Amino acid sequence: MEEGEGGAGEGGTMSDKHSCGGTIRPISKDWARCDGCGDDTFPISYSAAGYNEPVMHVGFTGTRHGMTDAQRNRVLVELGRLTSGVFRVVGHHGDCVGADAEFHELLLANWDGAYIVGHIPTNDSDRAFCAFDEARPPLPYMRRNAEIVKAANVMIAAPPTMEPQERGGTWRTIGLARKAKKDLVVVLPDGSVMP
């Protein structure tokens, strides 16, 4: 974005038109609200695709064994709740077989214009090779997971077990999201959300 077009960078300001016709104005350093519809609050961030509207960056972590039916259904519900009123959804995942690929398909099937960013692992033995709008340079698994957390406004996790485990990338990534104080939704195998 060129200077004067709006947007918010480090120390910048933001004043863009929302699709309702109202003006999006910052209410804090991280959040903005449309003065037209009033109730919608947006993260101040823009996609790499150059969209001129606020977007919600949703990070995802899950097991290579895939989600249970109950998890998949609840992840879909939580995605809808989290992205209600957001102009564009940007999904971030690690391009592994199983849950990452399922999350990718959920976005494509349910969100028109979803922009999906692949955070590629250096070890491609479990890669799903999804078709991304943008692919980040390959990184080792946990560094890649840390980058997903860093890029996200909110994280959704679909771990393989009901109880936290010391080992395993999904539970460790949940820990990274908590440490980073990210908004986090942990969808357990039975479809419940961890309190």
mmCIF file with all atom_site columns, N, CA, C and O in Angstrom, residues 89-144:
data_model
loop_
_atom_site.group_PDB
_atom_site.id
_atom_site.type_symbol
_atom_site.label_atom_id
_atom_site.label_alt_id
_atom_site.label_comp_id
_atom_site.label_asym_id
_atom_site.label_entity_id
_atom_site.label_seq_id
_atom_site.pdbx_PDB_ins_code
_atom_site.Cartn_x
_atom_site.Cartn_y
_atom_site.Cartn_z
_atom_site.occupancy
_atom_site.B_iso_or_equiv
_atom_site.pdbx_formal_charge
_atom_site.auth_seq_id
_atom_site.auth_comp_id
_atom_site.auth_asym_id
_atom_site.auth_atom_id
_atom_site.pdbx_PDB_model_num
ATOM 1   N N  . VAL A 1 89  ? -10.752 -13.674 5.083  1.00 0.00 ? 89  VAL A N  1
ATOM 2   C CA . VAL A 1 89  ? -10.143 -14.644 5.994  1.00 0.00 ? 89  VAL A CA 1
ATOM 3   C C  . VAL A 1 89  ? -8.830  -15.103 5.382  1.00 0.00 ? 89  VAL A C  1
ATOM 4   O O  . VAL A 1 89  ? -8.785  -15.497 4.223  1.00 0.00 ? 89  VAL A O  1
ATOM 5   N N  . VAL A 1 90  ? -7.765  -15.036 6.163  1.00 0.00 ? 90  VAL A N  1
ATOM 6   C CA . VAL A 1 90  ? -6.471  -15.561 5.746  1.00 0.00 ? 90  VAL A CA 1
ATOM 7   C C  . VAL A 1 90  ? -6.135  -16.726 6.664  1.00 0.00 ? 90  VAL A C  1
ATOM 8   O O  . VAL A 1 90  ? -6.029  -16.551 7.882  1.00 0.00 ? 90  VAL A O  1
ATOM 9   N N  . GLY A 1 91  ? -6.016  -17.915 6.090  1.00 0.00 ? 91  GLY A N  1
ATOM 10  C CA . GLY A 1 91  ? -5.683  -19.104 6.861  1.00 0.00 ? 91  GLY A CA 1
ATOM 11  C C  . GLY A 1 91  ? -4.191  -19.389 6.790  1.00 0.00 ? 91  GLY A C  1
ATOM 12  O O  . GLY A 1 91  ? -3.567  -19.198 5.743  1.00 0.00 ? 91  GLY A O  1
ATOM 13  N N  . HIS A 1 92  ? -3.622  -19.810 7.901  1.00 0.00 ? 92  HIS A N  1
ATOM 14  C CA . HIS A 1 92  ? -2.207  -20.184 7.982  1.00 0.00 ? 92  HIS A CA 1
ATOM 15  C C  . HIS A 1 92  ? -2.129  -21.601 8.531  1.00 0.00 ? 92  HIS A C  1
ATOM 16  O O  . HIS A 1 92  ? -2.679  -21.877 9.606  1.00 0.00 ? 92  HIS A O  1
ATOM 17  N N  . HIS A 1 93  ? -1.457  -22.497 7.808  1.00 0.00 ? 93  HIS A N  1
ATOM 18  C CA . HIS A 1 93  ? -1.251  -23.851 8.345  1.00 0.00 ? 93  HIS A CA 1
ATOM 19  C C  . HIS A 1 93  ? 0.058   -24.421 7.829  1.00 0.00 ? 93  HIS A C  1
ATOM 20  O O  . HIS A 1 93  ? 0.719   -23.854 6.967  1.00 0.00 ? 93  HIS A O  1
ATOM 21  N N  . GLY A 1 94  ? 0.426   -25.580 8.386  1.00 0.00 ? 94  GLY A N  1
ATOM 22  C CA . GLY A 1 94  ? 1.746   -26.154 8.162  1.00 0.00 ? 94  GLY A CA 1
ATOM 23  C C  . GLY A 1 94  ? 1.872   -27.159 7.035  1.00 0.00 ? 94  GLY A C  1
ATOM 24  O O  . GLY A 1 94  ? 2.911   -27.811 6.900  1.00 0.00 ? 94  GLY A O  1
ATOM 25  N N  . ASP A 1 95  ? 0.833   -27.329 6.209  1.00 0.00 ? 95  ASP A N  1
ATOM 26  C CA . ASP A 1 95  ? 0.882   -28.176 5.014  1.00 0.00 ? 95  ASP A CA 1
ATOM 27  C C  . ASP A 1 95  ? 1.256   -29.628 5.294  1.00 0.00 ? 95  ASP A C  1
ATOM 28  O O  . ASP A 1 95  ? 1.996   -30.245 4.532  1.00 0.00 ? 95  ASP A O  1
ATOM 29  N N  . CYS A 1 96  ? 0.727   -30.173 6.381  1.00 0.00 ? 96  CYS A N  1
ATOM 30  C CA . CYS A 1 96  ? 0.922   -31.604 6.633  1.00 0.00 ? 96  CYS A CA 1
ATOM 31  C C  . CYS A 1 96  ? -0.350  -32.365 6.260  1.00 0.00 ? 96  CYS A C  1
ATOM 32  O O  . CYS A 1 96  ? -1.445  -31.805 6.253  1.00 0.00 ? 96  CYS A O  1
ATOM 33  N N  . VAL A 1 97  ? -0.189  -33.661 5.962  1.00 0.00 ? 97  VAL A N  1
ATOM 34  C CA . VAL A 1 97  ? -1.344  -34.524 5.732  1.00 0.00 ? 97  VAL A CA 1
ATOM 35  C C  . VAL A 1 97  ? -2.179  -34.540 7.008  1.00 0.00 ? 97  VAL A C  1
ATOM 36  O O  . VAL A 1 97  ? -1.704  -34.180 8.079  1.00 0.00 ? 97  VAL A O  1
ATOM 37  N N  . GLY A 1 98  ? -3.420  -34.929 6.891  1.00 0.00 ? 98  GLY A N  1
ATOM 38  C CA . GLY A 1 98  ? -4.276  -35.000 8.071  1.00 0.00 ? 98  GLY A CA 1
ATOM 39  C C  . GLY A 1 98  ? -5.001  -33.694 8.327  1.00 0.00 ? 98  GLY A C  1
ATOM 40  O O  . GLY A 1 98  ? -5.636  -33.130 7.428  1.00 0.00 ? 98  GLY A O  1
ATOM 41  N N  . ALA A 1 99  ? -4.891  -33.178 9.552  1.00 0.00 ? 99  ALA A N  1
ATOM 42  C CA . ALA A 1 99  ? -5.695  -32.033 9.984  1.00 0.00 ? 99  ALA A CA 1
ATOM 43  C C  . ALA A 1 99  ? -5.404  -30.761 9.188  1.00 0.00 ? 99  ALA A C  1
ATOM 44  O O  . ALA A 1 99  ? -6.322  -29.997 8.881  1.00 0.00 ? 99  ALA A O  1
ATOM 45  N N  . ASP A 1 100 ? -4.134  -30.503 8.850  1.00 0.00 ? 100 ASP A N  1
ATOM 46  C CA . ASP A 1 100 ? -3.826  -29.297 8.069  1.00 0.00 ? 100 ASP A CA 1
ATOM 47  C C  . ASP A 1 100 ? -4.561  -29.317 6.730  1.00 0.00 ? 100 ASP A C  1
ATOM 48  O O  . ASP A 1 100 ? -5.170  -28.325 6.321  1.00 0.00 ? 100 ASP A O  1
ATOM 49  N N  . ALA A 1 101 ? -4.498  -30.441 6.040  1.00 0.00 ? 101 ALA A N  1
ATOM 50  C CA . ALA A 1 101 ? -5.169  -30.562 4.743  1.00 0.00 ? 101 ALA A CA 1
ATOM 51  C C  . ALA A 1 101 ? -6.685  -30.441 4.897  1.00 0.00 ? 101 ALA A C  1
ATOM 52  O O  . ALA A 1 101 ? -7.364  -29.847 4.049  1.00 0.00 ? 101 ALA A O  1
ATOM 53  N N  . GLU A 1 102 ? -7.235  -30.976 5.991  1.00 0.00 ? 102 GLU A N  1
ATOM 54  C CA . GLU A 1 102 ? -8.675  -30.872 6.238  1.00 0.00 ? 102 GLU A CA 1
ATOM 55  C C  . GLU A 1 102 ? -9.077  -29.420 6.507  1.00 0.00 ? 102 GLU A C  1
ATOM 56  O O  . GLU A 1 102 ? -10.111 -28.953 6.015  1.00 0.00 ? 102 GLU A O  1
ATOM 57  N N  . PHE A 1 103 ? -8.266  -28.705 7.283  1.00 0.00 ? 103 PHE A N  1
ATOM 58  C CA . PHE A 1 103 ? -8.505  -27.280 7.542  1.00 0.00 ? 103 PHE A CA 1
ATOM 59  C C  . PHE A 1 103 ? -8.483  -26.498 6.222  1.00 0.00 ? 103 PHE A C  1
ATOM 60  O O  . PHE A 1 103 ? -9.346  -25.651 5.981  1.00 0.00 ? 103 PHE A O  1
ATOM 61  N N  . HIS A 1 104 ? -7.519  -26.800 5.365  1.00 0.00 ? 104 HIS A N  1
ATOM 62  C CA . HIS A 1 104 ? -7.402  -26.171 4.054  1.00 0.00 ? 104 HIS A CA 1
ATOM 63  C C  . HIS A 1 104 ? -8.703  -26.347 3.262  1.00 0.00 ? 104 HIS A C  1
ATOM 64  O O  . HIS A 1 104 ? -9.245  -25.384 2.709  1.00 0.00 ? 104 HIS A O  1
ATOM 65  N N  . GLU A 1 105 ? -9.219  -27.567 3.230  1.00 0.00 ? 105 GLU A N  1
ATOM 66  C CA . GLU A 1 105 ? -10.446 -27.855 2.483  1.00 0.00 ? 105 GLU A CA 1
ATOM 67  C C  . GLU A 1 105 ? -11.655 -27.167 3.094  1.00 0.00 ? 105 GLU A C  1
ATOM 68  O O  . GLU A 1 105 ? -12.543 -26.689 2.366  1.00 0.00 ? 105 GLU A O  1
ATOM 69  N N  . LEU A 1 106 ? -11.709 -27.073 4.434  1.00 0.00 ? 106 LEU A N  1
ATOM 70  C CA . LEU A 1 106 ? -12.813 -26.358 5.091  1.00 0.00 ? 106 LEU A CA 1
ATOM 71  C C  . LEU A 1 106 ? -12.839 -24.898 4.659  1.00 0.00 ? 106 LEU A C  1
ATOM 72  O O  . LEU A 1 106 ? -13.905 -24.344 4.375  1.00 0.00 ? 106 LEU A O  1
ATOM 73  N N  . LEU A 1 107 ? -11.671 -24.266 4.627  1.00 0.00 ? 107 LEU A N  1
ATOM 74  C CA . LEU A 1 107 ? -11.603 -22.868 4.199  1.00 0.00 ? 107 LEU A CA 1
ATOM 75  C C  . LEU A 1 107 ? -12.060 -22.705 2.761  1.00 0.00 ? 107 LEU A C  1
ATOM 76  O O  . LEU A 1 107 ? -12.866 -21.825 2.448  1.00 0.00 ? 107 LEU A O  1
ATOM 77  N N  . LEU A 1 108 ? -11.542 -23.541 1.869  1.00 0.00 ? 108 LEU A N  1
ATOM 78  C CA . LEU A 1 108 ? -11.895 -23.424 0.455  1.00 0.00 ? 108 LEU A CA 1
ATOM 79  C C  . LEU A 1 108 ? -13.389 -23.653 0.216  1.00 0.00 ? 108 LEU A C  1
ATOM 80  O O  . LEU A 1 108 ? -14.005 -22.969 -0.612 1.00 0.00 ? 108 LEU A O  1
ATOM 81  N N  . ALA A 1 109 ? -13.974 -24.593 0.944  1.00 0.00 ? 109 ALA A N  1
ATOM 82  C CA . ALA A 1 109 ? -15.371 -24.947 0.716  1.00 0.00 ? 109 ALA A CA 1
ATOM 83  C C  . ALA A 1 109 ? -16.354 -23.960 1.337  1.00 0.00 ? 109 ALA A C  1
ATOM 84  O O  . ALA A 1 109 ? -17.499 -23.872 0.887  1.00 0.00 ? 109 ALA A O  1
ATOM 85  N N  . ASN A 1 110 ? -15.926 -23.201 2.342  1.00 0.00 ? 110 ASN A N  1
ATOM 86  C CA . ASN A 1 110 ? -16.878 -22.401 3.106  1.00 0.00 ? 110 ASN A CA 1
ATOM 87  C C  . ASN A 1 110 ? -16.628 -20.896 3.123  1.00 0.00 ? 110 ASN A C  1
ATOM 88  O O  . ASN A 1 110 ? -17.483 -20.147 3.590  1.00 0.00 ? 110 ASN A O  1
ATOM 89  N N  . TRP A 1 111 ? -15.487 -20.435 2.639  1.00 0.00 ? 111 TRP A N  1
ATOM 90  C CA . TRP A 1 111 ? -15.185 -19.002 2.657  1.00 0.00 ? 111 TRP A CA 1
ATOM 91  C C  . TRP A 1 111 ? -14.740 -18.547 1.275  1.00 0.00 ? 111 TRP A C  1
ATOM 92  O O  . TRP A 1 111 ? -13.600 -18.769 0.873  1.00 0.00 ? 111 TRP A O  1
ATOM 93  N N  . ASP A 1 112 ? -15.641 -17.893 0.555  1.00 0.00 ? 112 ASP A N  1
ATOM 94  C CA . ASP A 1 112 ? -15.278 -17.340 -0.752 1.00 0.00 ? 112 ASP A CA 1
ATOM 95  C C  . ASP A 1 112 ? -14.173 -16.315 -0.557 1.00 0.00 ? 112 ASP A C  1
ATOM 96  O O  . ASP A 1 112 ? -14.249 -15.465 0.331  1.00 0.00 ? 112 ASP A O  1
ATOM 97  N N  . GLY A 1 113 ? -13.164 -16.390 -1.390 1.00 0.00 ? 113 GLY A N  1
ATOM 98  C CA . GLY A 1 113 ? -12.081 -15.411 -1.304 1.00 0.00 ? 113 GLY A CA 1
ATOM 99  C C  . GLY A 1 113 ? -11.090 -15.661 -0.191 1.00 0.00 ? 113 GLY A C  1
ATOM 100 O O  . GLY A 1 113 ? -10.238 -14.816 0.070  1.00 0.00 ? 113 GLY A O  1
ATOM 101 N N  . ALA A 1 114 ? -11.191 -16.812 0.491  1.00 0.00 ? 114 ALA A N  1
ATOM 102 C CA . ALA A 1 114 ? -10.197 -17.121 1.527  1.00 0.00 ? 114 ALA A CA 1
ATOM 103 C C  . ALA A 1 114 ? -8.808  -17.147 0.884  1.00 0.00 ? 114 ALA A C  1
ATOM 104 O O  . ALA A 1 114 ? -8.632  -17.651 -0.222 1.00 0.00 ? 114 ALA A O  1
ATOM 105 N N  . TYR A 1 115 ? -7.856  -16.585 1.593  1.00 0.00 ? 115 TYR A N  1
ATOM 106 C CA . TYR A 1 115 ? -6.461  -16.514 1.132  1.00 0.00 ? 115 TYR A CA 1
ATOM 107 C C  . TYR A 1 115 ? -5.685  -17.433 2.059  1.00 0.00 ? 115 TYR A C  1
ATOM 108 O O  . TYR A 1 115 ? -5.753  -17.280 3.280  1.00 0.00 ? 115 TYR A O  1
ATOM 109 N N  . ILE A 1 116 ? -4.995  -18.435 1.508  1.00 0.00 ? 116 ILE A N  1
ATOM 110 C CA . ILE A 1 116 ? -4.363  -19.442 2.363  1.00 0.00 ? 116 ILE A CA 1
ATOM 111 C C  . ILE A 1 116 ? -2.850  -19.396 2.216  1.00 0.00 ? 116 ILE A C  1
ATOM 112 O O  . ILE A 1 116 ? -2.314  -19.453 1.113  1.00 0.00 ? 116 ILE A O  1
ATOM 113 N N  . VAL A 1 117 ? -2.194  -19.283 3.368  1.00 0.00 ? 117 VAL A N  1
ATOM 114 C CA . VAL A 1 117 ? -0.738  -19.201 3.438  1.00 0.00 ? 117 VAL A CA 1
ATOM 115 C C  . VAL A 1 117 ? -0.199  -20.522 3.974  1.00 0.00 ? 117 VAL A C  1
ATOM 116 O O  . VAL A 1 117 ? -0.617  -20.979 5.042  1.00 0.00 ? 117 VAL A O  1
ATOM 117 N N  . GLY A 1 118 ? 0.718   -21.118 3.232  1.00 0.00 ? 118 GLY A N  1
ATOM 118 C CA . GLY A 1 118 ? 1.349   -22.357 3.661  1.00 0.00 ? 118 GLY A CA 1
ATOM 119 C C  . GLY A 1 118 ? 2.677   -22.090 4.349  1.00 0.00 ? 118 GLY A C  1
ATOM 120 O O  . GLY A 1 118 ? 3.529   -21.396 3.802  1.00 0.00 ? 118 GLY A O  1
ATOM 121 N N  . HIS A 1 119 ? 2.826   -22.611 5.533  1.00 0.00 ? 119 HIS A N  1
ATOM 122 C CA . HIS A 1 119 ? 4.086   -22.530 6.274  1.00 0.00 ? 119 HIS A CA 1
ATOM 123 C C  . HIS A 1 119 ? 4.741   -23.908 6.120  1.00 0.00 ? 119 HIS A C  1
ATOM 124 O O  . HIS A 1 119 ? 4.394   -24.853 6.815  1.00 0.00 ? 119 HIS A O  1
ATOM 125 N N  . ILE A 1 120 ? 5.646   -23.992 5.184  1.00 0.00 ? 120 ILE A N  1
ATOM 126 C CA . ILE A 1 120 ? 6.173   -25.268 4.695  1.00 0.00 ? 120 ILE A CA 1
ATOM 127 C C  . ILE A 1 120 ? 7.242   -25.822 5.641  1.00 0.00 ? 120 ILE A C  1
ATOM 128 O O  . ILE A 1 120 ? 8.144   -25.097 6.054  1.00 0.00 ? 120 ILE A O  1
ATOM 129 N N  . PRO A 1 121 ? 7.163   -27.141 5.966  1.00 0.00 ? 121 PRO A N  1
ATOM 130 C CA . PRO A 1 121 ? 8.232   -27.747 6.768  1.00 0.00 ? 121 PRO A CA 1
ATOM 131 C C  . PRO A 1 121 ? 9.416   -28.146 5.882  1.00 0.00 ? 121 PRO A C  1
ATOM 132 O O  . PRO A 1 121 ? 9.249   -28.431 4.696  1.00 0.00 ? 121 PRO A O  1
ATOM 133 N N  . THR A 1 122 ? 10.603  -28.159 6.472  1.00 0.00 ? 122 THR A N  1
ATOM 134 C CA . THR A 1 122 ? 11.777  -28.598 5.705  1.00 0.00 ? 122 THR A CA 1
ATOM 135 C C  . THR A 1 122 ? 11.710  -30.097 5.421  1.00 0.00 ? 122 THR A C  1
ATOM 136 O O  . THR A 1 122 ? 12.188  -30.559 4.394  1.00 0.00 ? 122 THR A O  1
ATOM 137 N N  . ASN A 1 123 ? 11.105  -30.866 6.325  1.00 0.00 ? 123 ASN A N  1
ATOM 138 C CA . ASN A 1 123 ? 10.922  -32.302 6.130  1.00 0.00 ? 123 ASN A CA 1
ATOM 139 C C  . ASN A 1 123 ? 9.598   -32.501 5.401  1.00 0.00 ? 123 ASN A C  1
ATOM 140 O O  . ASN A 1 123 ? 8.532   -32.268 5.976  1.00 0.00 ? 123 ASN A O  1
ATOM 141 N N  . ASP A 1 124 ? 9.664   -32.940 4.140  1.00 0.00 ? 124 ASP A N  1
ATOM 142 C CA . ASP A 1 124 ? 8.419   -33.036 3.376  1.00 0.00 ? 124 ASP A CA 1
ATOM 143 C C  . ASP A 1 124 ? 7.808   -34.436 3.355  1.00 0.00 ? 124 ASP A C  1
ATOM 144 O O  . ASP A 1 124 ? 6.911   -34.715 2.570  1.00 0.00 ? 124 ASP A O  1
ATOM 145 N N  . SER A 1 125 ? 8.234   -35.316 4.260  1.00 0.00 ? 125 SER A N  1
ATOM 146 C CA . SER A 1 125 ? 7.725   -36.692 4.252  1.00 0.00 ? 125 SER A CA 1
ATOM 147 C C  . SER A 1 125 ? 6.228   -36.764 4.572  1.00 0.00 ? 125 SER A C  1
ATOM 148 O O  . SER A 1 125 ? 5.547   -37.682 4.119  1.00 0.00 ? 125 SER A O  1
ATOM 149 N N  . ASP A 1 126 ? 5.702   -35.805 5.340  1.00 0.00 ? 126 ASP A N  1
ATOM 150 C CA . ASP A 1 126 ? 4.273   -35.789 5.671  1.00 0.00 ? 126 ASP A CA 1
ATOM 151 C C  . ASP A 1 126 ? 3.548   -34.595 5.061  1.00 0.00 ? 126 ASP A C  1
ATOM 152 O O  . ASP A 1 126 ? 2.456   -34.243 5.492  1.00 0.00 ? 126 ASP A O  1
ATOM 153 N N  . ARG A 1 127 ? 4.153   -33.964 4.041  1.00 0.00 ? 127 ARG A N  1
ATOM 154 C CA . ARG A 1 127 ? 3.516   -32.800 3.423  1.00 0.00 ? 127 ARG A CA 1
ATOM 155 C C  . ARG A 1 127 ? 2.264   -33.193 2.645  1.00 0.00 ? 127 ARG A C  1
ATOM 156 O O  . ARG A 1 127 ? 2.209   -34.238 2.011  1.00 0.00 ? 127 ARG A O  1
ATOM 157 N N  . ALA A 1 128 ? 1.281   -32.308 2.684  1.00 0.00 ? 128 ALA A N  1
ATOM 158 C CA . ALA A 1 128 ? 0.048   -32.509 1.921  1.00 0.00 ? 128 ALA A CA 1
ATOM 159 C C  . ALA A 1 128 ? 0.147   -31.892 0.527  1.00 0.00 ? 128 ALA A C  1
ATOM 160 O O  . ALA A 1 128 ? -0.635  -32.228 -0.349 1.00 0.00 ? 128 ALA A O  1
ATOM 161 N N  . PHE A 1 129 ? 1.098   -30.979 0.329  1.00 0.00 ? 129 PHE A N  1
ATOM 162 C CA . PHE A 1 129 ? 1.269   -30.272 -0.945 1.00 0.00 ? 129 PHE A CA 1
ATOM 163 C C  . PHE A 1 129 ? -0.031  -29.601 -1.389 1.00 0.00 ? 129 PHE A C  1
ATOM 164 O O  . PHE A 1 129 ? -0.485  -29.740 -2.520 1.00 0.00 ? 129 PHE A O  1
ATOM 165 N N  . CYS A 1 130 ? -0.630  -28.853 -0.451 1.00 0.00 ? 130 CYS A N  1
ATOM 166 C CA . CYS A 1 130 ? -1.839  -28.080 -0.753 1.00 0.00 ? 130 CYS A CA 1
ATOM 167 C C  . CYS A 1 130 ? -1.497  -26.966 -1.735 1.00 0.00 ? 130 CYS A C  1
ATOM 168 O O  . CYS A 1 130 ? -0.351  -26.518 -1.805 1.00 0.00 ? 130 CYS A O  1
ATOM 169 N N  . ALA A 1 131 ? -2.490  -26.503 -2.461 1.00 0.00 ? 131 ALA A N  1
ATOM 170 C CA . ALA A 1 131 ? -2.320  -25.372 -3.384 1.00 0.00 ? 131 ALA A CA 1
ATOM 171 C C  . ALA A 1 131 ? -2.555  -24.079 -2.605 1.00 0.00 ? 131 ALA A C  1
ATOM 172 O O  . ALA A 1 131 ? -3.668  -23.803 -2.181 1.00 0.00 ? 131 ALA A O  1
ATOM 173 N N  . PHE A 1 132 ? -1.483  -23.303 -2.402 1.00 0.00 ? 132 PHE A N  1
ATOM 174 C CA . PHE A 1 132 ? -1.545  -22.098 -1.578 1.00 0.00 ? 132 PHE A CA 1
ATOM 175 C C  . PHE A 1 132 ? -1.585  -20.839 -2.433 1.00 0.00 ? 132 PHE A C  1
ATOM 176 O O  . PHE A 1 132 ? -1.083  -20.801 -3.552 1.00 0.00 ? 132 PHE A O  1
ATOM 177 N N  . ASP A 1 133 ? -2.137  -19.787 -1.846 1.00 0.00 ? 133 ASP A N  1
ATOM 178 C CA . ASP A 1 133 ? -2.039  -18.457 -2.450 1.00 0.00 ? 133 ASP A CA 1
ATOM 179 C C  . ASP A 1 133 ? -0.649  -17.883 -2.198 1.00 0.00 ? 133 ASP A C  1
ATOM 180 O O  . ASP A 1 133 ? -0.163  -17.071 -2.974 1.00 0.00 ? 133 ASP A O  1
ATOM 181 N N  . GLU A 1 134 ? -0.044  -18.307 -1.115 1.00 0.00 ? 134 GLU A N  1
ATOM 182 C CA . GLU A 1 134 ? 1.290   -17.837 -0.737 1.00 0.00 ? 134 GLU A CA 1
ATOM 183 C C  . GLU A 1 134 ? 1.970   -18.944 0.067  1.00 0.00 ? 134 GLU A C  1
ATOM 184 O O  . GLU A 1 134 ? 1.344   -19.537 0.939  1.00 0.00 ? 134 GLU A O  1
ATOM 185 N N  . ALA A 1 135 ? 3.222   -19.240 -0.233 1.00 0.00 ? 135 ALA A N  1
ATOM 186 C CA . ALA A 1 135 ? 3.981   -20.245 0.522  1.00 0.00 ? 135 ALA A CA 1
ATOM 187 C C  . ALA A 1 135 ? 5.192   -19.578 1.154  1.00 0.00 ? 135 ALA A C  1
ATOM 188 O O  . ALA A 1 135 ? 5.945   -18.883 0.470  1.00 0.00 ? 135 ALA A O  1
ATOM 189 N N  . ARG A 1 136 ? 5.352   -19.789 2.444  1.00 0.00 ? 136 ARG A N  1
ATOM 190 C CA . ARG A 1 136 ? 6.499   -19.236 3.160  1.00 0.00 ? 136 ARG A CA 1
ATOM 191 C C  . ARG A 1 136 ? 7.686   -20.188 3.000  1.00 0.00 ? 136 ARG A C  1
ATOM 192 O O  . ARG A 1 136 ? 7.519   -21.393 2.765  1.00 0.00 ? 136 ARG A O  1
ATOM 193 N N  . PRO A 1 137 ? 8.918   -19.681 3.144  1.00 0.00 ? 137 PRO A N  1
ATOM 194 C CA . PRO A 1 137 ? 10.095  -20.537 2.996  1.00 0.00 ? 137 PRO A CA 1
ATOM 195 C C  . PRO A 1 137 ? 10.085  -21.677 4.017  1.00 0.00 ? 137 PRO A C  1
ATOM 196 O O  . PRO A 1 137 ? 9.615   -21.507 5.141  1.00 0.00 ? 137 PRO A O  1
ATOM 197 N N  . PRO A 1 138 ? 10.600  -22.847 3.624  1.00 0.00 ? 138 PRO A N  1
ATOM 198 C CA . PRO A 1 138 ? 10.602  -24.005 4.525  1.00 0.00 ? 138 PRO A CA 1
ATOM 199 C C  . PRO A 1 138 ? 11.397  -23.753 5.808  1.00 0.00 ? 138 PRO A C  1
ATOM 200 O O  . PRO A 1 138 ? 12.445  -23.119 5.795  1.00 0.00 ? 138 PRO A O  1
ATOM 201 N N  . LEU A 1 139 ? 10.850  -24.285 6.918  1.00 0.00 ? 139 LEU A N  1
ATOM 202 C CA . LEU A 1 139 ? 11.493  -24.196 8.232  1.00 0.00 ? 139 LEU A CA 1
ATOM 203 C C  . LEU A 1 139 ? 11.313  -25.526 8.952  1.00 0.00 ? 139 LEU A C  1
ATOM 204 O O  . LEU A 1 139 ? 10.364  -26.265 8.673  1.00 0.00 ? 139 LEU A O  1
ATOM 205 N N  . PRO A 1 140 ? 12.184  -25.847 9.919  1.00 0.00 ? 140 PRO A N  1
ATOM 206 C CA . PRO A 1 140 ? 11.961  -27.029 10.753 1.00 0.00 ? 140 PRO A CA 1
ATOM 207 C C  . PRO A 1 140 ? 10.609  -26.926 11.461 1.00 0.00 ? 140 PRO A C  1
ATOM 208 O O  . PRO A 1 140 ? 10.111  -25.809 11.706 1.00 0.00 ? 140 PRO A O  1
ATOM 209 N N  . TYR A 1 141 ? 10.033  -28.056 11.813 1.00 0.00 ? 141 TYR A N  1
ATOM 210 C CA . TYR A 1 141 ? 8.651   -28.105 12.316 1.00 0.00 ? 141 TYR A CA 1
ATOM 211 C C  . TYR A 1 141 ? 8.319   -27.061 13.373 1.00 0.00 ? 141 TYR A C  1
ATOM 212 O O  . TYR A 1 141 ? 7.378   -26.292 13.226 1.00 0.00 ? 141 TYR A O  1
ATOM 213 N N  . MET A 1 142 ? 9.045   -27.013 14.484 1.00 0.00 ? 142 MET A N  1
ATOM 214 C CA . MET A 1 142 ? 8.648   -26.112 15.562 1.00 0.00 ? 142 MET A CA 1
ATOM 215 C C  . MET A 1 142 ? 8.908   -24.652 15.217 1.00 0.00 ? 142 MET A C  1
ATOM 216 O O  . MET A 1 142 ? 8.152   -23.776 15.643 1.00 0.00 ? 142 MET A O  1
ATOM 217 N N  . ARG A 1 143 ? 9.930   -24.360 14.436 1.00 0.00 ? 143 ARG A N  1
ATOM 218 C CA . ARG A 1 143 ? 10.127  -22.973 13.982 1.00 0.00 ? 143 ARG A CA 1
ATOM 219 C C  . ARG A 1 143 ? 8.999   -22.567 13.048 1.00 0.00 ? 143 ARG A C  1
ATOM 220 O O  . ARG A 1 143 ? 8.504   -21.448 13.103 1.00 0.00 ? 143 ARG A O  1
ATOM 221 N N  . ARG A 1 144 ? 8.591   -23.493 12.195 1.00 0.00 ? 144 ARG A N  1
ATOM 222 C CA . ARG A 1 144 ? 7.445   -23.242 11.305 1.00 0.00 ? 144 ARG A CA 1
ATOM 223 C C  . ARG A 1 144 ? 6.183   -22.993 12.132 1.00 0.00 ? 144 ARG A C  1
ATOM 224 O O  . ARG A 1 144 ? 5.424   -22.052 11.866 1.00 0.00 ? 144 ARG A O  1
#
